[in-house]
Tab-separated table of C-alpha atoms in Angstrom:
chain	number	residue	atom	x	y	z
U	1	MET	CA	82.725	27.679	146.648
U	2	ASN	CA	82.470	25.192	149.688
U	3	LEU	CA	81.212	21.498	148.888
U	4	ALA	CA	78.156	22.147	150.725
U	5	ASN	CA	77.638	24.128	147.805
U	6	ALA	CA	78.679	21.883	145.285
U	7	ASP	CA	76.837	19.026	146.411
U	8	THR	CA	73.613	21.808	146.435
U	9	ILE	CA	73.902	22.966	142.593
U	10	GLY	CA	75.152	18.821	142.014
U	11	LEU	CA	71.936	17.778	143.396
U	12	TRP	CA	69.841	20.817	140.927
U	13	ALA	CA	71.358	20.066	138.113
U	14	GLY	CA	70.497	16.382	138.748
U	15	PHE	CA	67.373	17.360	139.171
U	16	VAL	CA	67.159	19.649	135.783
U	17	PHE	CA	69.075	17.113	133.381
U	18	THR	CA	66.596	14.686	134.306
U	19	LEU	CA	63.502	16.670	133.657
U	20	MET	CA	65.534	16.863	129.958
U	21	ILE	CA	65.726	13.789	129.260
U	22	PHE	CA	62.375	12.898	130.674
U	23	SER	CA	61.311	15.851	127.619
U	24	TYR	CA	62.121	12.762	125.309
U	25	VAL	CA	58.828	10.917	126.233
U	26	LEU	CA	56.842	14.125	123.960
U	27	GLY	CA	59.119	13.418	121.155
U	28	ASP	CA	62.567	14.105	120.056
U	29	ASN	CA	63.534	17.994	121.612
U	30	ILE	CA	66.182	20.218	121.788
U	31	LEU	CA	66.175	19.745	125.552
U	32	TYR	CA	66.748	15.924	125.238
U	33	ARG	CA	69.655	16.037	122.631
U	34	LEU	CA	71.655	18.618	125.304
U	35	ALA	CA	71.534	16.430	127.957
U	36	VAL	CA	72.432	13.586	125.877
U	37	TYR	CA	75.529	15.847	124.550
U	38	VAL	CA	76.460	16.124	127.908
U	39	PHE	CA	76.125	12.787	128.920
U	40	VAL	CA	78.778	11.620	126.002
U	41	GLY	CA	81.110	14.383	127.080
U	42	LEU	CA	81.044	13.736	130.430
U	43	ALA	CA	81.300	10.002	129.794
U	44	ALA	CA	84.013	10.584	127.371
U	45	GLY	CA	86.209	12.143	129.797
U	46	TYR	CA	85.390	9.497	132.890
U	47	ILE	CA	86.726	7.401	130.279
U	48	VAL	CA	89.945	8.784	129.504
U	49	VAL	CA	90.664	9.370	133.056
U	50	VAL	CA	89.440	5.846	134.137
U	51	THR	CA	91.724	4.435	131.549
U	52	VAL	CA	94.562	6.355	132.480
U	53	GLU	CA	94.719	6.309	135.754
U	54	GLY	CA	93.751	2.533	135.842
U	55	VAL	CA	95.863	0.627	133.339
U	56	LEU	CA	97.647	2.838	131.446
U	57	LEU	CA	99.978	4.880	134.822
U	58	PRO	CA	100.329	1.390	136.512
U	59	TRP	CA	101.620	-0.489	133.306
U	60	LEU	CA	104.262	1.997	132.982
U	61	GLN	CA	105.022	1.941	136.922
U	62	ALA	CA	105.181	-1.098	136.809
U	63	THR	CA	106.947	-1.573	133.523
U	64	MET	CA	108.818	1.862	132.453
U	65	PHE	CA	109.228	3.334	135.563
U	66	THR	CA	110.636	1.817	137.924
U	67	ALA	CA	113.826	1.834	139.648
U	68	GLU	CA	115.653	-1.047	138.833
U	69	ALA	CA	114.346	-1.276	134.783
U	70	GLY	CA	116.432	-2.794	132.397
U	71	VAL	CA	116.151	-2.157	128.780
U	72	GLY	CA	113.409	-5.370	128.781
U	73	GLU	CA	111.116	-3.606	131.100
U	74	GLN	CA	111.146	-0.346	129.514
U	75	ALA	CA	110.890	-2.397	125.919
U	76	LEU	CA	108.041	-4.153	127.505
U	77	GLY	CA	106.257	-1.161	128.294
U	78	LEU	CA	105.894	0.723	125.317
U	79	ALA	CA	105.246	-2.604	123.662
U	80	PRO	CA	101.702	-1.897	123.889
U	81	PHE	CA	101.761	1.558	122.758
U	82	ALA	CA	103.812	0.561	119.623
U	83	LEU	CA	100.976	-2.364	119.037
U	84	THR	CA	98.407	1.005	119.291
U	85	LEU	CA	100.249	2.440	116.866
U	86	LEU	CA	100.576	-0.198	114.519
U	87	LEU	CA	96.241	0.019	115.289
U	88	LEU	CA	96.319	3.289	114.032
U	89	LEU	CA	98.255	2.222	110.696
U	90	LYS	CA	95.025	0.104	109.947
U	91	ALA	CA	93.603	3.798	108.609
U	92	SER	CA	96.596	4.065	105.739
U	93	PRO	CA	95.417	2.096	102.325
U	94	ARG	CA	99.232	1.611	101.659
U	95	LEU	CA	100.637	1.252	105.558
U	96	GLY	CA	97.331	-0.754	106.606
U	97	ASN	CA	98.982	-4.219	106.548
U	98	ALA	CA	101.389	-3.422	108.999
U	99	GLY	CA	98.469	-2.673	111.407
U	100	ALA	CA	97.453	-6.474	110.554
U	101	ILE	CA	100.284	-7.814	112.885
U	102	ALA	CA	98.744	-5.643	116.325
U	103	LEU	CA	95.368	-6.405	115.649
U	104	ALA	CA	96.580	-10.354	114.678
U	105	PHE	CA	98.284	-10.339	118.120
U	106	ILE	CA	94.679	-9.004	119.987
U	107	VAL	CA	92.506	-11.552	117.748
U	108	GLY	CA	95.371	-14.513	118.716
U	109	VAL	CA	95.352	-13.810	122.347
U	110	GLY	CA	92.032	-12.867	122.678
U	111	ALA	CA	90.851	-15.936	121.052
U	112	ALA	CA	92.602	-18.032	123.246
U	113	VAL	CA	91.290	-16.328	126.161
U	114	ALA	CA	87.000	-16.406	124.899
U	115	LEU	CA	88.156	-20.333	124.198
U	116	VAL	CA	89.448	-21.351	127.667
U	117	GLY	CA	86.314	-18.521	128.946
U	118	ALA	CA	83.493	-20.707	127.031
U	119	ILE	CA	84.568	-23.813	127.664
U	120	THR	CA	85.607	-23.258	131.815
U	121	GLY	CA	83.301	-21.031	132.087
U	122	THR	CA	80.032	-22.000	130.758
U	123	LEU	CA	80.174	-25.254	128.852
U	124	LEU	CA	81.309	-27.179	131.434
U	125	PRO	CA	79.487	-25.809	134.394
U	126	LEU	CA	75.450	-24.743	132.210
U	127	ALA	CA	76.181	-28.531	131.209
U	128	SER	CA	76.927	-30.244	134.285
U	129	ALA	CA	74.028	-28.202	136.701
U	130	THR	CA	71.709	-29.613	133.942
U	131	GLY	CA	72.667	-32.689	133.806
U	132	GLY	CA	72.373	-32.195	137.840
U	133	ALA	CA	68.980	-31.101	137.918
U	134	VAL	CA	67.778	-34.079	136.466
U	135	GLN	CA	68.986	-35.941	139.946
U	136	LEU	CA	67.810	-33.166	142.269
U	137	ASP	CA	63.360	-33.627	140.765
U	138	VAL	CA	62.972	-35.646	137.802
U	139	LEU	CA	59.922	-34.229	136.485
U	140	ASN	CA	61.379	-30.277	136.363
U	141	GLY	CA	65.365	-31.300	135.797
U	142	PHE	CA	63.831	-33.587	132.765
U	143	LEU	CA	61.719	-30.093	131.502
U	144	LEU	CA	64.689	-28.314	132.022
U	145	PHE	CA	67.236	-30.901	129.949
U	146	LEU	CA	64.453	-30.664	126.904
U	147	GLY	CA	64.444	-27.184	127.246
U	148	VAL	CA	68.172	-26.390	127.044
U	149	ALA	CA	68.187	-29.131	124.103
U	150	SER	CA	65.304	-28.322	122.267
U	151	THR	CA	67.031	-24.450	122.297
U	152	LEU	CA	69.872	-25.511	120.941
U	153	VAL	CA	68.025	-27.778	118.343
U	154	TYR	CA	66.531	-24.825	117.496
U	155	PHE	CA	69.127	-22.732	116.278
U	156	GLN	CA	70.725	-25.014	114.292
U	157	TYR	CA	70.293	-24.936	110.732
U	158	LEU	CA	71.654	-27.818	109.075
U	159	ALA	CA	68.718	-29.488	105.955
U	160	ARG	CA	69.073	-31.556	103.188
U	161	ARG	CA	67.607	-30.702	99.785
U	162	ASP	CA	64.529	-32.974	99.032
U	163	ARG	CA	63.569	-34.313	95.641
U	164	ALA	CA	61.530	-31.573	94.613
U	165	GLY	CA	65.089	-29.566	95.245
U	166	ALA	CA	63.385	-27.468	98.883
U	167	VAL	CA	65.709	-27.466	101.106
U	168	ARG	CA	64.251	-28.982	104.325
U	169	ARG	CA	65.026	-29.643	108.131
U	170	SER	CA	63.538	-33.464	109.772
U	171	LEU	CA	60.466	-33.704	110.897
U	172	VAL	CA	61.897	-34.723	114.032
U	173	VAL	CA	64.583	-31.234	114.178
U	174	ARG	CA	61.251	-29.241	113.231
U	175	THR	CA	59.333	-30.673	116.055
U	176	VAL	CA	62.288	-30.144	118.867
U	177	GLY	CA	62.928	-26.663	116.702
U	178	ALA	CA	59.831	-25.791	117.265
U	179	LEU	CA	59.565	-26.748	121.346
U	180	GLY	CA	62.598	-24.877	121.134
U	181	GLN	CA	61.257	-21.868	119.672
U	182	GLY	CA	58.960	-21.391	122.258
U	183	VAL	CA	61.249	-21.876	125.546
U	184	VAL	CA	63.104	-18.817	123.509
U	185	ILE	CA	60.080	-16.934	123.312
U	186	ILE	CA	59.032	-17.421	127.130
U	187	THR	CA	62.402	-16.220	127.951
U	188	LEU	CA	63.385	-13.232	126.189
U	189	ALA	CA	59.687	-12.311	127.471
U	190	ALA	CA	61.172	-13.066	131.053
U	191	LEU	CA	64.298	-10.227	129.946
U	192	TYR	CA	61.972	-8.249	128.187
U	193	ALA	CA	59.301	-8.277	132.000
U	194	GLY	CA	62.664	-7.796	134.088
U	195	ALA	CA	63.799	-4.641	131.958
U	196	VAL	CA	60.669	-3.767	132.258
U	197	LEU	CA	60.296	-3.908	135.941
U	198	THR	CA	63.740	-2.461	136.870
U	199	SER	CA	63.126	0.534	134.531
U	200	LEU	CA	59.593	0.913	136.046
U	201	THR	CA	61.638	0.750	138.996
U	202	ILE	CA	64.431	3.714	138.226
U	203	PHE	CA	61.634	5.932	136.564
U	204	SER	CA	59.583	5.829	139.969
U	205	GLU	CA	62.875	6.749	142.113
U	206	ARG	CA	63.442	9.301	139.523
U	207	VAL	CA	59.825	10.389	139.859
U	208	ALA	CA	60.647	10.351	143.426
U	209	PHE	CA	63.828	12.279	143.245
U	210	ILE	CA	61.876	15.313	140.777
U	211	LEU	CA	59.422	15.846	143.426
U	212	ALA	CA	61.871	15.589	146.602
U	213	ARG	CA	63.700	18.516	145.182
U	214	MET	CA	60.693	20.043	143.764
U	215	THR	CA	59.030	20.133	147.835
U	216	GLY	CA	62.592	20.606	149.361
U	217	GLY	CA	62.960	17.335	150.301
D	1	MET	CA	105.204	-8.264	100.257
D	2	ARG	CA	101.456	-8.459	100.641
D	3	ARG	CA	101.891	-12.367	101.059
D	4	LEU	CA	104.282	-11.162	103.252
D	5	ASN	CA	102.813	-9.267	105.914
D	6	ALA	CA	99.526	-11.692	106.004
D	7	ALA	CA	102.050	-14.965	106.544
D	8	ALA	CA	103.040	-12.671	109.727
D	9	ALA	CA	99.941	-12.213	110.951
D	10	ALA	CA	98.611	-15.188	110.586
D	11	ALA	CA	102.079	-16.666	112.256
D	12	VAL	CA	101.861	-13.623	115.126
D	13	ALA	CA	98.016	-14.790	115.637
D	14	ILE	CA	98.717	-18.445	115.646
D	15	GLY	CA	101.581	-18.298	117.999
D	16	PHE	CA	100.532	-16.088	120.587
D	17	GLY	CA	97.248	-17.449	120.473
D	18	LEU	CA	98.467	-21.365	121.112
D	19	PHE	CA	100.627	-20.103	123.695
D	20	THR	CA	98.038	-17.973	125.449
D	21	LEU	CA	96.348	-20.947	125.292
D	22	VAL	CA	98.693	-23.870	126.842
D	23	GLY	CA	99.386	-21.106	129.432
D	24	LEU	CA	96.070	-20.932	130.684
D	25	LEU	CA	95.251	-24.224	130.946
D	26	SER	CA	98.177	-25.232	132.457
D	27	GLY	CA	97.257	-22.903	135.575
D	28	PRO	CA	100.007	-21.497	137.921
D	29	GLU	CA	101.859	-24.638	138.325
D	30	SER	CA	103.492	-24.032	135.282
D	31	GLY	CA	105.941	-21.390	136.625
D	32	LEU	CA	107.675	-19.277	133.865
D	33	PHE	CA	104.846	-20.639	130.755
D	34	TYR	CA	102.013	-19.002	133.250
D	35	ALA	CA	103.777	-16.298	134.563
D	36	LEU	CA	104.654	-15.621	130.056
D	37	THR	CA	100.979	-15.795	129.251
D	38	THR	CA	100.259	-12.672	131.984
D	39	VAL	CA	102.329	-10.926	130.714
D	40	LEU	CA	100.802	-11.060	126.854
D	41	LEU	CA	97.135	-10.926	128.497
D	42	GLN	CA	98.661	-7.944	129.817
D	43	VAL	CA	100.695	-6.223	126.925
D	44	ALA	CA	96.891	-7.035	125.187
D	45	ALA	CA	94.953	-5.374	127.901
D	46	VAL	CA	97.228	-2.632	127.804
D	47	THR	CA	96.534	-2.065	123.975
D	48	ALA	CA	93.056	-2.347	124.090
D	49	ALA	CA	92.698	0.455	126.845
D	50	ALA	CA	95.394	2.526	124.885
D	51	SER	CA	92.569	1.941	121.402
D	52	ILE	CA	89.871	3.358	123.671
D	53	LEU	CA	91.529	6.957	124.251
D	54	ILE	CA	92.864	6.416	120.584
D	55	GLY	CA	88.587	5.937	119.999
D	56	ILE	CA	87.911	8.719	122.604
D	57	LEU	CA	90.402	11.587	120.450
D	58	ASN	CA	88.795	10.368	117.478
D	59	LEU	CA	85.227	11.178	119.279
D	60	LEU	CA	86.808	14.659	120.147
D	61	SER	CA	88.194	15.582	116.848
D	62	VAL	CA	85.059	14.274	115.260
D	63	HIS	CA	83.469	16.804	117.172
D	64	TRP	CA	85.841	19.352	117.107
D	65	THR	CA	85.924	19.558	113.035
D	66	ARG	CA	82.403	20.185	113.281
D	67	LEU	CA	82.991	22.750	115.602
D	68	LYS	CA	85.080	24.549	113.393
D	69	ASP	CA	83.704	24.297	110.113
D	70	ARG	CA	80.233	25.863	112.097
D	71	ARG	CA	78.500	22.471	110.403
D	72	LYS	CA	75.033	21.432	111.869
D	73	GLY	CA	74.409	20.738	115.284
D	74	TRP	CA	78.059	22.086	116.026
D	75	GLY	CA	76.509	23.745	119.388
D	76	TYR	CA	75.718	20.682	120.648
D	77	SER	CA	79.219	19.460	119.611
D	78	LEU	CA	80.437	22.640	121.509
D	79	LEU	CA	78.914	21.258	125.027
D	80	LEU	CA	80.497	17.852	124.310
D	81	LEU	CA	84.038	19.341	124.409
D	82	LEU	CA	83.115	21.053	127.136
D	83	SER	CA	81.787	18.550	128.922
D	84	THR	CA	84.625	16.164	128.578
D	85	LEU	CA	86.903	19.003	129.370
D	86	LEU	CA	85.522	20.360	132.814
D	87	VAL	CA	85.937	16.814	134.092
D	88	LEU	CA	89.925	16.815	132.734
D	89	ALA	CA	90.460	19.961	134.478
D	90	LEU	CA	88.749	19.203	137.759
D	91	VAL	CA	90.185	16.013	137.953
D	92	ALA	CA	93.772	17.438	136.638
D	93	LEU	CA	92.794	20.821	139.830
D	94	GLU	CA	92.350	17.843	142.301
D	95	ARG	CA	95.518	15.794	141.218
D	96	LEU	CA	97.068	18.858	141.459
D	97	GLY	CA	95.929	20.030	145.095
D	98	VAL	CA	93.940	23.050	143.787
D	99	VAL	CA	90.327	21.831	144.844
D	100	GLY	CA	89.843	18.844	147.063
D	101	GLY	CA	87.730	17.563	150.105
D	102	SER	CA	85.598	14.833	150.052
D	103	PRO	CA	83.823	13.629	148.337
D	104	THR	CA	85.944	15.395	145.159
D	105	PRO	CA	84.321	17.978	142.940
D	106	SER	CA	84.720	15.612	140.424
D	107	SER	CA	82.908	13.043	142.096
D	108	ILE	CA	79.861	14.954	142.777
D	109	LEU	CA	79.881	16.056	139.437
D	110	PHE	CA	79.430	11.909	138.592
D	111	GLU	CA	77.182	11.426	140.958
D	112	SER	CA	74.747	14.263	140.348
D	113	VAL	CA	74.918	14.166	136.508
D	114	GLN	CA	76.562	11.525	135.265
D	115	VAL	CA	74.306	9.285	137.374
D	116	SER	CA	70.769	11.544	137.074
D	117	ILE	CA	70.849	11.068	132.955
D	118	GLU	CA	71.996	7.736	132.894
D	119	SER	CA	69.082	6.804	135.503
D	120	ALA	CA	66.726	8.956	133.585
D	121	LEU	CA	68.159	7.216	130.045
D	122	ALA	CA	67.243	4.193	131.942
D	123	GLY	CA	63.671	5.577	133.318
D	124	VAL	CA	62.513	6.829	129.711
D	125	VAL	CA	63.768	3.136	128.481
D	126	PHE	CA	60.391	2.236	129.987
D	127	PHE	CA	57.978	3.976	127.947
D	128	ALA	CA	59.737	2.313	124.968
D	129	LEU	CA	59.449	-1.135	126.626
D	130	VAL	CA	55.417	-0.891	126.790
D	131	TYR	CA	55.465	1.309	123.181
D	132	GLY	CA	57.391	-1.875	122.046
D	133	ALA	CA	54.671	-4.422	123.615
D	134	TYR	CA	51.984	-2.585	122.604
D	135	ARG	CA	53.331	-2.398	118.638
D	136	MET	CA	53.688	-5.684	118.059
D	137	MET	CA	50.424	-7.100	119.318
D	138	ARG	CA	49.023	-4.316	116.623
D	139	ARG	CA	51.094	-5.474	114.473
D	140	ARG	CA	50.622	-8.444	113.512
D	141	VAL	CA	48.992	-11.311	116.235
D	142	SER	CA	50.999	-14.510	115.728
D	143	GLY	CA	51.263	-17.800	117.850
D	144	ALA	CA	54.645	-16.612	118.939
D	145	GLY	CA	53.370	-12.651	119.899
D	146	ILE	CA	50.625	-14.357	122.041
D	147	LEU	CA	53.168	-16.438	123.858
D	148	PHE	CA	55.173	-13.874	124.544
D	149	THR	CA	52.407	-11.660	125.406
D	150	VAL	CA	50.801	-13.748	127.634
D	151	VAL	CA	53.920	-15.141	129.110
D	152	LEU	CA	55.282	-10.970	129.682
D	153	LEU	CA	51.933	-10.348	131.840
D	154	ALA	CA	51.956	-13.622	133.692
D	155	LEU	CA	55.635	-12.438	135.147
D	156	LEU	CA	54.690	-8.938	135.206
D	157	LEU	CA	50.864	-10.069	137.155
D	158	GLY	CA	53.095	-12.352	139.712
D	159	SER	CA	55.328	-9.713	140.319
D	160	LEU	CA	52.871	-7.576	141.721
D	161	PRO	CA	52.931	-7.765	145.749
D	162	LEU	CA	48.724	-8.038	146.273
D	163	PRO	CA	46.432	-10.147	147.985
D	164	GLY	CA	44.986	-13.407	145.792
D	165	LEU	CA	47.766	-13.905	142.911
D	166	GLY	CA	49.264	-16.491	144.962
D	167	LEU	CA	48.894	-18.738	141.808
D	168	LEU	CA	50.282	-16.051	139.559
D	169	ALA	CA	52.981	-15.947	141.746
D	170	SER	CA	53.547	-19.701	142.131
D	171	VAL	CA	53.138	-19.555	137.531
D	172	ARG	CA	55.734	-16.650	137.916
D	173	ASP	CA	58.318	-18.951	139.671
D	174	TRP	CA	57.938	-21.992	138.096
D	175	LEU	CA	59.291	-19.992	134.697
D	176	ALA	CA	61.901	-18.467	136.008
D	177	ALA	CA	62.856	-22.116	137.370
D	178	VAL	CA	62.012	-23.877	134.089
D	179	PRO	CA	61.294	-23.263	130.584
D	180	VAL	CA	63.385	-19.129	131.078
D	181	SER	CA	66.277	-20.921	132.722
D	182	ALA	CA	66.073	-24.046	130.055
D	183	GLY	CA	66.230	-21.196	127.614
D	184	ALA	CA	69.041	-18.784	128.982
D	185	ARG	CA	71.430	-22.239	129.441
D	186	GLY	CA	70.414	-22.946	126.019
D	187	ILE	CA	71.041	-19.629	124.797
D	188	LEU	CA	74.776	-19.427	126.490
D	189	LEU	CA	75.616	-22.488	125.804
D	190	GLY	CA	75.215	-21.845	121.965
D	191	ILE	CA	76.771	-18.999	122.655
D	192	ALA	CA	79.581	-20.734	124.168
D	193	LEU	CA	80.071	-23.900	121.282
D	194	ALA	CA	80.076	-20.778	119.008
D	195	THR	CA	83.003	-19.295	120.953
D	196	VAL	CA	84.387	-22.332	120.761
D	197	VAL	CA	84.008	-22.652	117.013
D	198	THR	CA	85.341	-19.040	115.920
D	199	GLY	CA	88.590	-19.801	118.354
D	200	VAL	CA	89.409	-23.005	117.167
D	201	ARG	CA	89.391	-20.998	113.830
D	202	VAL	CA	91.237	-18.441	115.103
D	203	LEU	CA	94.223	-20.768	116.317
D	204	ILE	CA	94.443	-23.389	113.101
D	205	GLY	CA	94.576	-20.221	110.749
D	206	GLN	CA	91.179	-20.753	109.303
D	207	ASP	CA	89.563	-17.929	110.204
D	208	ARG	CA	91.737	-14.805	108.740
D	209	SER	CA	89.478	-11.625	109.478
D	210	TYR	CA	92.066	-9.560	111.597
D	211	ARG	CA	94.099	-9.342	107.744
D	212	GLU	CA	90.927	-6.799	106.078
């Protein structure tokens, strides 16, 4: 089988699988489920290939399989696999505690990376951009600042218990929080509209692909 | 013994966490310290990658068991296992030089089947989104629902490339530039603040969920 044939078979396979997925519009059915299981199976295969070729083999080549690899490099090369084996022990009720060490390592390193990423990648740039927006355009910049602040207030749940025992937020927090709720609703509506437009674009591309296959284009 | 293990896990999390934090903050100028931090990050990344492989093996073993026991839906499991084997066999044959060409058969399979199914699934989402918006307004009309629908319609209509919709396009642009941007920034800042709080709790040993 030459490559041109493989390409043609691939295009027809794509056509058939697209129709199988679109059959879901009529309700859950066997064709849709077959396509989804093929999708999961192929995805699992590609994940294995990418993980092995993109991460594991380069790591082993850089540590264990170099010409000048000593005991230290070899031990370092094996360390992630030893940690993974420890993680596997988490499934055992008797040896699960040993797995906690590996998990603690990943959680500790991950927490540090997340902390630095959140501060340098989100908190500082967004706070500075929001403050700077007021200088660029006073009215819209102020509205932007108000929107950001009210959104943050909306997501805080500190409250006091009144004399009757009911838990209530203060009037100021409730008012600003209501504004924040409106801002969040508008944001979610915009995200929804973006998702609708994106999926519509992809849907029309798929329909064009089906029509092209059917008309021999 | 259990207590000792718990203390060791907490020491590992706090020790390696603080070491990584200081290494990342001090930057490449700190020399060996930064190099060690990079190695730690690589070890964590490779461990995560190896864990993904274990997850895939678990998926395959679950479907193998279902197939072996002829449980309900075993045909789907067979298809899943065959699909995975097809990819692995194709890639193995390519690496051994038995099959080849440009583009390779595995990339043709990826482009034609995998991407087609992904795109079709993303296309089907369109129907789910439209139906979801319709159901939301049909079940209960509230102030939040009305605001959501009005903004959604304004943004969708404002995106139409039709003459006479200049005002809607301006409204769409303003919405995107001010309230939507503010909401997105507020949500992102909230997530970042929560990440900082959780990170600090882990690094000072207050949060020890890894023991469970």
